[in-house]
Coordinates of C-alpha atoms in Angstrom, one line a residue:
M268 CA 263.6 110.8 68.5
N269 CA 266.3 113.4 68.9
I270 CA 269.6 113.9 67.2
T271 CA 272.2 116.3 68.1
K272 CA 275.9 116.9 67.1
K273 CA 278.6 118.4 69.2
D274 CA 281.8 119.8 67.6
I275 CA 284.8 118.6 69.7
D276 CA 287.2 120.6 67.2
P277 CA 287.1 121.4 63.4
L278 CA 287.8 117.7 62.5
N279 CA 286.1 115.7 65.2
A280 CA 282.4 115.7 66.5
V281 CA 280.1 113.4 68.7
V282 CA 276.5 112.9 67.4
T283 CA 274.1 111.7 70.0
V284 CA 270.9 109.9 69.0
N285 CA 268.1 109.7 71.6
I286 CA 265.5 106.9 70.8
S287 CA 262.3 106.7 73.0
K288 CA 260.1 103.7 73.6
D289 CA 257.3 105.5 71.5
D290 CA 259.7 105.4 68.3
Y291 CA 260.0 101.6 68.3
S292 CA 257.2 100.0 70.5
E293 CA 254.5 99.9 68.0
K294 CA 256.7 98.2 65.4
V295 CA 258.2 95.8 68.1
D296 CA 254.5 94.9 69.0
T297 CA 253.4 94.1 65.5
I298 CA 256.5 91.9 64.8
L299 CA 255.8 89.9 67.9
K300 CA 252.2 89.5 67.2
D301 CA 253.2 88.1 63.7
Y302 CA 255.7 85.7 65.5
R303 CA 252.8 84.6 67.7
K304 CA 250.6 83.8 64.6
N305 CA 253.3 81.5 63.3
A306 CA 255.2 80.1 66.3
N307 CA 255.2 76.4 66.8
I308 CA 255.7 75.8 70.5
P309 CA 254.9 72.3 72.1
G310 CA 251.5 72.3 74.1
F311 CA 250.1 75.2 72.3
R312 CA 248.0 75.2 69.0
K313 CA 249.5 77.3 66.2
G314 CA 248.4 81.0 66.8
H315 CA 247.5 80.5 70.4
V316 CA 250.7 80.8 72.2
P317 CA 250.4 83.4 74.9
L318 CA 251.8 86.9 73.9
G319 CA 253.7 87.2 77.1
M320 CA 255.6 83.8 76.2
V321 CA 256.5 85.1 72.7
K322 CA 257.9 88.4 74.3
K323 CA 259.9 86.5 76.9
Q324 CA 261.4 84.3 74.2
Y325 CA 261.9 86.8 71.2
G326 CA 261.2 90.3 72.7
K327 CA 264.7 91.3 73.4
A328 CA 266.1 90.2 70.1
V329 CA 263.2 92.0 68.2
L330 CA 263.7 95.2 70.2
V331 CA 267.5 95.3 69.5
D332 CA 267.0 94.6 65.8
E333 CA 264.4 97.4 65.5
V334 CA 266.1 99.8 67.5
N335 CA 269.3 99.3 65.4
K336 CA 267.5 99.7 62.3
I337 CA 266.0 102.9 63.3
L338 CA 269.3 104.2 64.5
Q339 CA 271.0 103.4 61.1
N340 CA 268.3 105.1 59.2
E341 CA 268.0 108.2 61.3
L342 CA 271.8 108.5 61.5
H343 CA 272.3 108.3 57.9
K344 CA 269.4 110.6 57.3
F345 CA 270.8 113.2 59.7
L346 CA 274.4 113.2 58.2
T347 CA 272.7 113.6 54.7
E348 CA 270.4 116.5 55.7
E349 CA 273.1 118.4 57.6
K350 CA 275.6 117.8 54.6
L351 CA 278.2 116.7 56.8
D352 CA 281.4 115.5 54.9
V353 CA 282.5 112.5 57.1
L354 CA 285.6 110.3 56.7
G355 CA 285.2 106.6 57.2
N356 CA 282.1 105.7 59.1
P357 CA 280.7 106.9 62.5
L358 CA 282.4 105.0 65.3
P359 CA 280.0 103.6 68.2
K360 CA 281.3 105.6 71.5
N361 CA 279.0 104.0 74.1
E362 CA 277.4 100.9 72.9
A363 CA 279.0 98.6 75.7
E364 CA 277.0 101.0 78.1
I365 CA 273.6 100.5 76.6
D366 CA 271.0 99.0 78.9
W367 CA 268.6 97.1 76.7
D368 CA 266.1 96.7 79.6
A369 CA 265.6 100.5 79.8
G370 CA 262.8 102.0 77.8
D371 CA 264.7 104.9 76.3
F372 CA 268.3 104.8 74.8
S373 CA 270.8 107.1 74.1
F374 CA 273.6 106.5 71.4
E375 CA 276.8 108.4 70.9
F376 CA 279.0 108.2 67.7
D377 CA 282.3 109.7 67.1
L378 CA 282.6 111.4 63.6
G379 CA 285.8 112.3 61.8
L380 CA 285.1 115.6 59.6
A381 CA 286.7 116.3 56.4
P382 CA 288.8 119.4 56.7
E383 CA 288.2 122.7 54.8
F384 CA 291.1 123.8 52.5
E385 CA 292.0 125.4 49.4
V386 CA 293.8 123.5 46.5
N387 CA 297.1 124.8 45.5
L388 CA 297.4 124.4 41.9
K389 CA 300.3 127.0 41.4
G390 CA 303.1 125.6 43.6
K391 CA 306.5 124.8 42.0
A392 CA 306.0 124.3 38.3
V393 CA 305.8 120.5 37.3
T394 CA 307.7 119.4 34.3
H395 CA 305.7 118.2 31.3
Y396 CA 307.9 116.2 28.9
K397 CA 307.3 116.5 25.3
I398 CA 309.1 113.3 23.9
V399 CA 310.3 113.5 20.3
A400 CA 311.6 110.7 18.2
D401 CA 315.1 111.8 17.1
D402 CA 316.8 111.0 13.9
E403 CA 318.9 108.1 15.4
M404 CA 315.5 106.4 16.8
I405 CA 313.9 106.9 13.4
N406 CA 316.9 105.5 11.5
N407 CA 317.1 102.5 13.8
Q408 CA 313.4 101.7 13.3
V409 CA 313.9 101.9 9.6
K410 CA 316.7 99.5 9.9
T411 CA 314.6 97.2 12.2
I412 CA 311.7 97.2 9.5
R413 CA 314.1 96.4 6.7
K414 CA 315.5 93.5 8.7
Q415 CA 311.9 92.3 9.7
Y416 CA 310.7 92.2 6.2
G417 CA 314.0 91.0 4.6
K418 CA 315.2 87.5 3.6
L419 CA 317.3 85.0 5.8
I420 CA 320.2 83.5 3.9
A421 CA 321.5 80.1 5.7
K422 CA 325.2 80.0 6.3
D423 CA 327.7 77.5 7.8
T424 CA 330.1 79.9 9.5
V425 CA 329.6 82.9 11.9
E426 CA 330.5 86.3 10.6
K427 CA 329.8 89.8 11.9
G428 CA 326.4 91.0 11.5
D429 CA 324.9 87.4 11.4
E430 CA 322.1 85.9 13.5
V431 CA 323.1 82.9 15.6
T432 CA 320.6 80.3 17.0
G433 CA 321.9 77.9 19.6
T434 CA 321.4 76.5 23.0
F435 CA 323.2 78.0 26.0
T436 CA 323.9 75.6 28.7
S437 CA 325.5 75.6 32.3
E438 CA 325.4 72.8 34.9
E439 CA 326.3 75.4 37.7
K440 CA 323.3 77.7 37.1
G441 CA 320.9 75.1 35.7
I442 CA 320.9 77.0 32.3
E443 CA 319.4 75.4 29.2
K444 CA 318.0 78.0 27.0
K445 CA 317.6 78.0 23.1
A446 CA 318.0 81.6 21.8
T447 CA 318.5 83.6 18.6
F448 CA 320.7 86.8 18.7
E449 CA 322.8 89.1 16.5
T450 CA 326.4 89.3 16.7
E451 CA 326.0 92.8 17.1
I452 CA 324.6 92.7 20.8
V453 CA 327.8 91.0 21.9
K454 CA 330.0 93.4 23.8
G455 CA 333.1 91.4 25.0
K456 CA 336.0 91.3 22.4
K457 CA 337.0 87.9 23.5
Q458 CA 333.6 86.5 23.4
L459 CA 333.0 87.9 19.9
S460 CA 336.3 86.5 18.7
T461 CA 335.3 83.1 20.1
L462 CA 331.9 83.4 18.4
I463 CA 333.2 84.7 14.8
G464 CA 334.5 81.8 12.6
A465 CA 332.4 79.3 14.6
K466 CA 330.4 76.7 12.5
V467 CA 327.1 75.3 12.7
G468 CA 327.3 72.1 15.0
D469 CA 330.3 73.7 17.0
T470 CA 330.2 74.1 20.8
I471 CA 331.9 76.9 22.2
T472 CA 332.5 78.3 25.7
L473 CA 331.7 82.0 26.4
K474 CA 332.1 83.9 29.6
T475 CA 328.9 85.8 30.7
K476 CA 330.6 88.8 32.2
G477 CA 330.4 91.5 29.6
L478 CA 328.9 89.1 27.2
F479 CA 326.1 91.4 26.0
K480 CA 325.9 95.3 25.8
D481 CA 323.0 95.2 28.1
E482 CA 322.9 92.9 31.1
H483 CA 319.2 92.5 30.9
D484 CA 320.0 90.3 27.9
N485 CA 321.3 87.7 30.2
Q486 CA 317.7 87.3 31.3
R487 CA 316.4 87.1 27.8
Y488 CA 319.0 84.8 26.1
L489 CA 320.2 82.8 29.0
G490 CA 316.9 82.4 30.9
V491 CA 318.1 83.5 34.3
D492 CA 315.9 85.6 36.6
H493 CA 316.3 89.5 36.8
D494 CA 318.5 89.5 39.8
A495 CA 321.0 86.9 38.6
A496 CA 321.1 88.7 35.2
H497 CA 323.1 91.6 36.8
G498 CA 326.7 91.0 37.3
L499 CA 326.5 87.3 35.9
D500 CA 330.0 86.0 35.8
I501 CA 330.1 82.2 34.8
E502 CA 331.0 80.3 31.8
V503 CA 328.2 79.0 29.4
A504 CA 328.5 76.6 26.6
L505 CA 326.7 77.5 23.4
K506 CA 326.0 74.9 20.7
I507 CA 325.5 76.7 17.5
E508 CA 322.5 75.3 15.5
E509 CA 321.8 77.9 12.9
V510 CA 323.7 80.9 11.4
N511 CA 321.8 83.2 9.2
K512 CA 322.7 86.4 7.2
R513 CA 319.6 88.7 7.1
E514 CA 319.3 90.5 3.7
M515 CA 317.7 93.8 4.4
A516 CA 314.6 94.5 2.3
D517 CA 314.6 97.3 -0.2
L518 CA 312.7 100.5 0.5
N519 CA 310.3 100.4 -2.1
Q520 CA 306.6 100.6 -2.7
E521 CA 305.9 97.0 -2.3
L522 CA 307.4 97.3 1.1
F523 CA 305.4 100.5 2.1
D524 CA 302.1 98.9 0.8
K525 CA 302.9 95.7 2.8
I526 CA 303.4 97.7 6.0
F527 CA 300.9 100.4 5.8
G528 CA 298.4 99.5 3.0
E529 CA 298.2 100.5 -0.5
G530 CA 299.3 104.1 -1.3
V531 CA 299.5 105.3 2.3
V532 CA 303.4 105.8 2.2
T533 CA 304.9 106.3 -1.1
S534 CA 308.7 107.4 -0.2
E535 CA 311.4 106.9 2.4
K536 CA 310.6 110.5 3.7
Q537 CA 307.1 109.6 4.3
L538 CA 308.1 106.3 6.0
K539 CA 310.2 108.3 8.4
E540 CA 307.4 110.9 9.1
K541 CA 305.0 108.0 9.6
I542 CA 307.4 106.3 12.2
K543 CA 308.0 109.6 13.8
E544 CA 304.2 110.3 14.2
D545 CA 303.4 106.9 15.5
A546 CA 306.4 106.8 18.0
E547 CA 305.6 110.2 19.4
R548 CA 301.9 109.3 19.9
Q549 CA 302.9 106.3 21.9
F550 CA 305.4 108.5 23.8
E551 CA 302.5 111.0 24.7
Q552 CA 300.8 108.3 26.7
Q553 CA 304.0 107.8 28.8
S554 CA 304.4 111.5 29.1
D555 CA 301.0 112.0 30.3
Q556 CA 301.1 109.3 33.0
K557 CA 304.4 110.8 34.4
L558 CA 302.7 114.3 34.3
L559 CA 299.7 112.9 36.2
N560 CA 301.8 111.3 38.7
D561 CA 304.1 114.4 39.3
V562 CA 301.1 116.7 39.6
V563 CA 299.4 114.4 42.1
E564 CA 302.7 114.3 44.2
S565 CA 302.8 118.2 43.8
L566 CA 299.2 118.7 45.0
I567 CA 299.8 116.4 47.9
E568 CA 303.0 118.3 48.8
N569 CA 301.5 121.7 48.4
T570 CA 298.0 121.5 49.6
K571 CA 298.2 121.8 53.5
F572 CA 295.5 120.7 55.7
D573 CA 295.1 118.4 58.7
L574 CA 293.2 115.2 59.2
P575 CA 291.5 113.6 62.1
K576 CA 294.5 111.1 62.2
E577 CA 293.3 109.5 65.7
F578 CA 289.8 109.0 64.7
L579 CA 290.9 107.6 61.3
Q580 CA 293.3 105.0 63.0
R581 CA 290.4 104.0 65.3
W582 CA 288.2 103.5 62.1
I583 CA 291.0 101.5 60.4
Q584 CA 291.4 99.4 63.5
Q585 CA 287.6 98.5 63.6
S586 CA 286.5 98.5 60.2
G587 CA 288.2 95.3 58.8
E588 CA 287.2 91.7 59.2
E589 CA 289.5 91.4 62.1
V590 CA 290.2 93.9 64.7
L591 CA 293.8 95.4 64.3
S592 CA 296.2 96.4 67.0
E593 CA 296.9 100.0 67.6
E594 CA 300.3 99.6 66.1
A595 CA 299.2 97.8 62.8
A596 CA 296.2 100.3 62.5
K597 CA 298.7 103.2 62.6
E598 CA 301.0 101.6 60.2
E599 CA 298.1 101.1 57.8
F600 CA 296.9 104.8 58.2
E601 CA 300.5 105.9 57.5
K602 CA 300.5 103.7 54.2
S603 CA 297.2 105.1 53.1
E604 CA 297.5 108.7 54.2
K605 CA 298.8 110.1 50.8
G606 CA 296.0 108.3 48.9
L607 CA 293.3 109.8 51.3
R608 CA 294.8 113.2 51.0
Y609 CA 294.7 112.9 47.1
Q610 CA 291.1 111.8 47.3
L611 CA 290.0 114.7 49.2
I612 CA 292.0 117.1 46.8
E613 CA 290.6 115.5 43.7
G614 CA 287.1 115.4 45.1
K615 CA 287.2 119.1 45.9
L616 CA 288.3 119.9 42.4
R617 CA 285.7 117.6 40.7
A618 CA 282.9 119.3 42.7
E619 CA 284.1 123.0 42.3
H620 CA 285.1 122.7 38.4
K621 CA 282.2 120.2 37.5
L622 CA 284.5 117.5 36.4
Q623 CA 282.1 114.6 37.4
V624 CA 281.4 112.0 34.8
T625 CA 277.9 112.0 33.4
F626 CA 276.2 108.8 32.1
E627 CA 276.0 110.5 28.6
E628 CA 279.7 111.2 28.7
L629 CA 280.5 107.6 29.6
K630 CA 278.3 106.3 26.7
D631 CA 280.0 108.6 24.2
Y632 CA 283.4 107.4 25.5
S633 CA 282.4 104.0 25.1
R634 CA 281.1 104.5 21.6
D635 CA 284.4 106.2 20.5
M636 CA 286.4 103.4 22.0
I637 CA 284.4 100.7 20.3
R638 CA 284.7 102.6 16.9
M639 CA 288.5 102.8 17.2
Q640 CA 288.6 98.9 18.1
M641 CA 286.4 98.1 15.3
A642 CA 288.6 100.2 12.9
Q643 CA 291.6 98.1 13.9
F644 CA 289.9 95.1 12.4
G645 CA 288.9 96.8 9.1
N646 CA 285.2 98.0 10.0
M647 CA 285.7 101.6 9.3
N648 CA 282.2 102.5 9.1
P649 CA 280.0 100.7 11.7
T650 CA 276.4 101.4 11.8
D651 CA 274.6 103.2 14.6
E652 CA 272.5 100.0 15.3
E653 CA 275.9 98.0 15.6
L654 CA 277.4 100.6 18.1
D655 CA 274.2 101.1 20.1
G656 CA 274.0 97.4 20.8
I657 CA 277.6 97.0 21.8
V658 CA 277.3 100.2 24.1
G659 CA 274.2 98.8 25.6
R660 CA 275.8 95.6 26.6
I661 CA 278.6 97.5 28.1
M662 CA 276.5 99.8 30.1
S663 CA 274.7 96.8 31.5
N664 CA 278.0 95.4 33.0
E665 CA 278.9 96.9 36.1
E666 CA 282.4 95.8 36.2
E667 CA 283.0 97.4 32.7
V668 CA 281.2 100.6 33.6
R669 CA 283.3 100.9 36.7
R670 CA 286.5 100.2 34.6
L671 CA 285.5 102.9 31.7
S672 CA 284.3 105.4 34.5
E673 CA 287.8 105.3 36.0
Q674 CA 289.5 105.8 32.6
L675 CA 287.2 108.7 31.8
N676 CA 287.7 110.3 35.2
T677 CA 291.6 110.1 34.9
N678 CA 291.3 111.6 31.3
K679 CA 289.3 114.5 32.6
M680 CA 291.7 115.2 35.6
L681 CA 294.6 115.0 33.2
Q682 CA 293.2 117.4 30.8
F683 CA 292.3 119.7 33.7
Y684 CA 295.7 119.8 35.0
K685 CA 297.2 120.3 31.6
E686 CA 295.1 123.5 31.3
N687 CA 295.2 124.7 34.9
A688 CA 298.3 123.4 36.8
K689 CA 301.8 125.3 36.8
L690 CA 303.6 123.3 34.2
K691 CA 306.9 123.8 32.3
T692 CA 307.2 122.1 29.0
K693 CA 310.6 120.2 28.3
E694 CA 311.5 118.6 25.0
V695 CA 313.5 115.5 25.3
T696 CA 314.5 112.4 23.3
Y697 CA 313.1 109.2 24.6
D698 CA 316.2 107.9 26.1
K699 CA 316.7 111.1 28.1
F700 CA 313.2 111.1 29.2
I701 CA 313.9 107.7 30.6
K702 CA 316.9 108.7 32.4
E703 CA 315.2 111.9 33.8
A704 CA 311.9 110.5 34.7
Y705 CA 312.9 107.3 36.0
A706 CA 316.5 107.7 37.3

């Protein structure tokens, strides 16, 4: 047995594995003798079949199988011991040329090697958005709460500020959708004037162009798909079935206790502070996801290194269930190249900064997650025995372990980027964040 590596360039190498007859013959002979003991061949008693006949019938298949086992084991061992950071898997180079009747064999494999590079964390500064809940948002939320917990008063005639329930229909577009909406969301003056004064039981005709302030409301209230909702310009009939005026709830202790629990909030000021706190906590998740996406893009753009593209395209071509064409493999590589580059960057950062997730960290993360979930259902002080039992069940579920590991990995990388990447903080309202981040 002899294995050698020849470097073609910094990203490509060829490994040659030489296997001699001495490496496999004893094992092959043992297997064939076992075959002989159990072979059932007409004309011979079990266990008395001539060895030469067994070799003729099974020898080639056993030899090929045993040599391939040795080959795979030794190749894996060599790559591990030499600490070769390979991309994809070794590709056989000369398998079509192997003469299985020869006693000794020489196998060659192409390797694609991971590049050497330094991660550039200090390129162009990435914006880290701090999203704040402004007064308008907080006041709107207070208004929504008062409406949600207020009283509905049935009416006969539509006035401004009322809630209207009815069924929209259009034979042309196949629309038949029951909906409840407030008159405040109606944009068109003619449509609003048609609606105001209408009575329960009336059927009125409305034009959809400019009907609602947001065209996405066409999707919500008329039941059309997303594409049809934009620029929809037809007439619809609305049969009015209910008209209600919503009397808003008073901001008093009874309302505060109903929403937040007894004594948690005791004034309108505290209510607004709580709304602001809860909103900004939710905004932080969106801000963090945007930051992570932008840092990843920045790292890919600013960390320069070459890849063994030709090797990787050949590996993609041959590694699937079906062999791809060269053109399809090239297209697939181009789609996955950015992802591969980031995998290499992230892997290097994890190794250099010891960011790998440990089993104990995963257990602690699971425990904290369970504790929060139990608190949502009123169990504020679960026992250690309860937590250990649930954590144990989670740790025995491979799919759950993988999912939680990915979450924890992401959290660790995000925290690392917050502390080490070049960032600039920008304070914005939620509406401005949406415009800037997803324009």
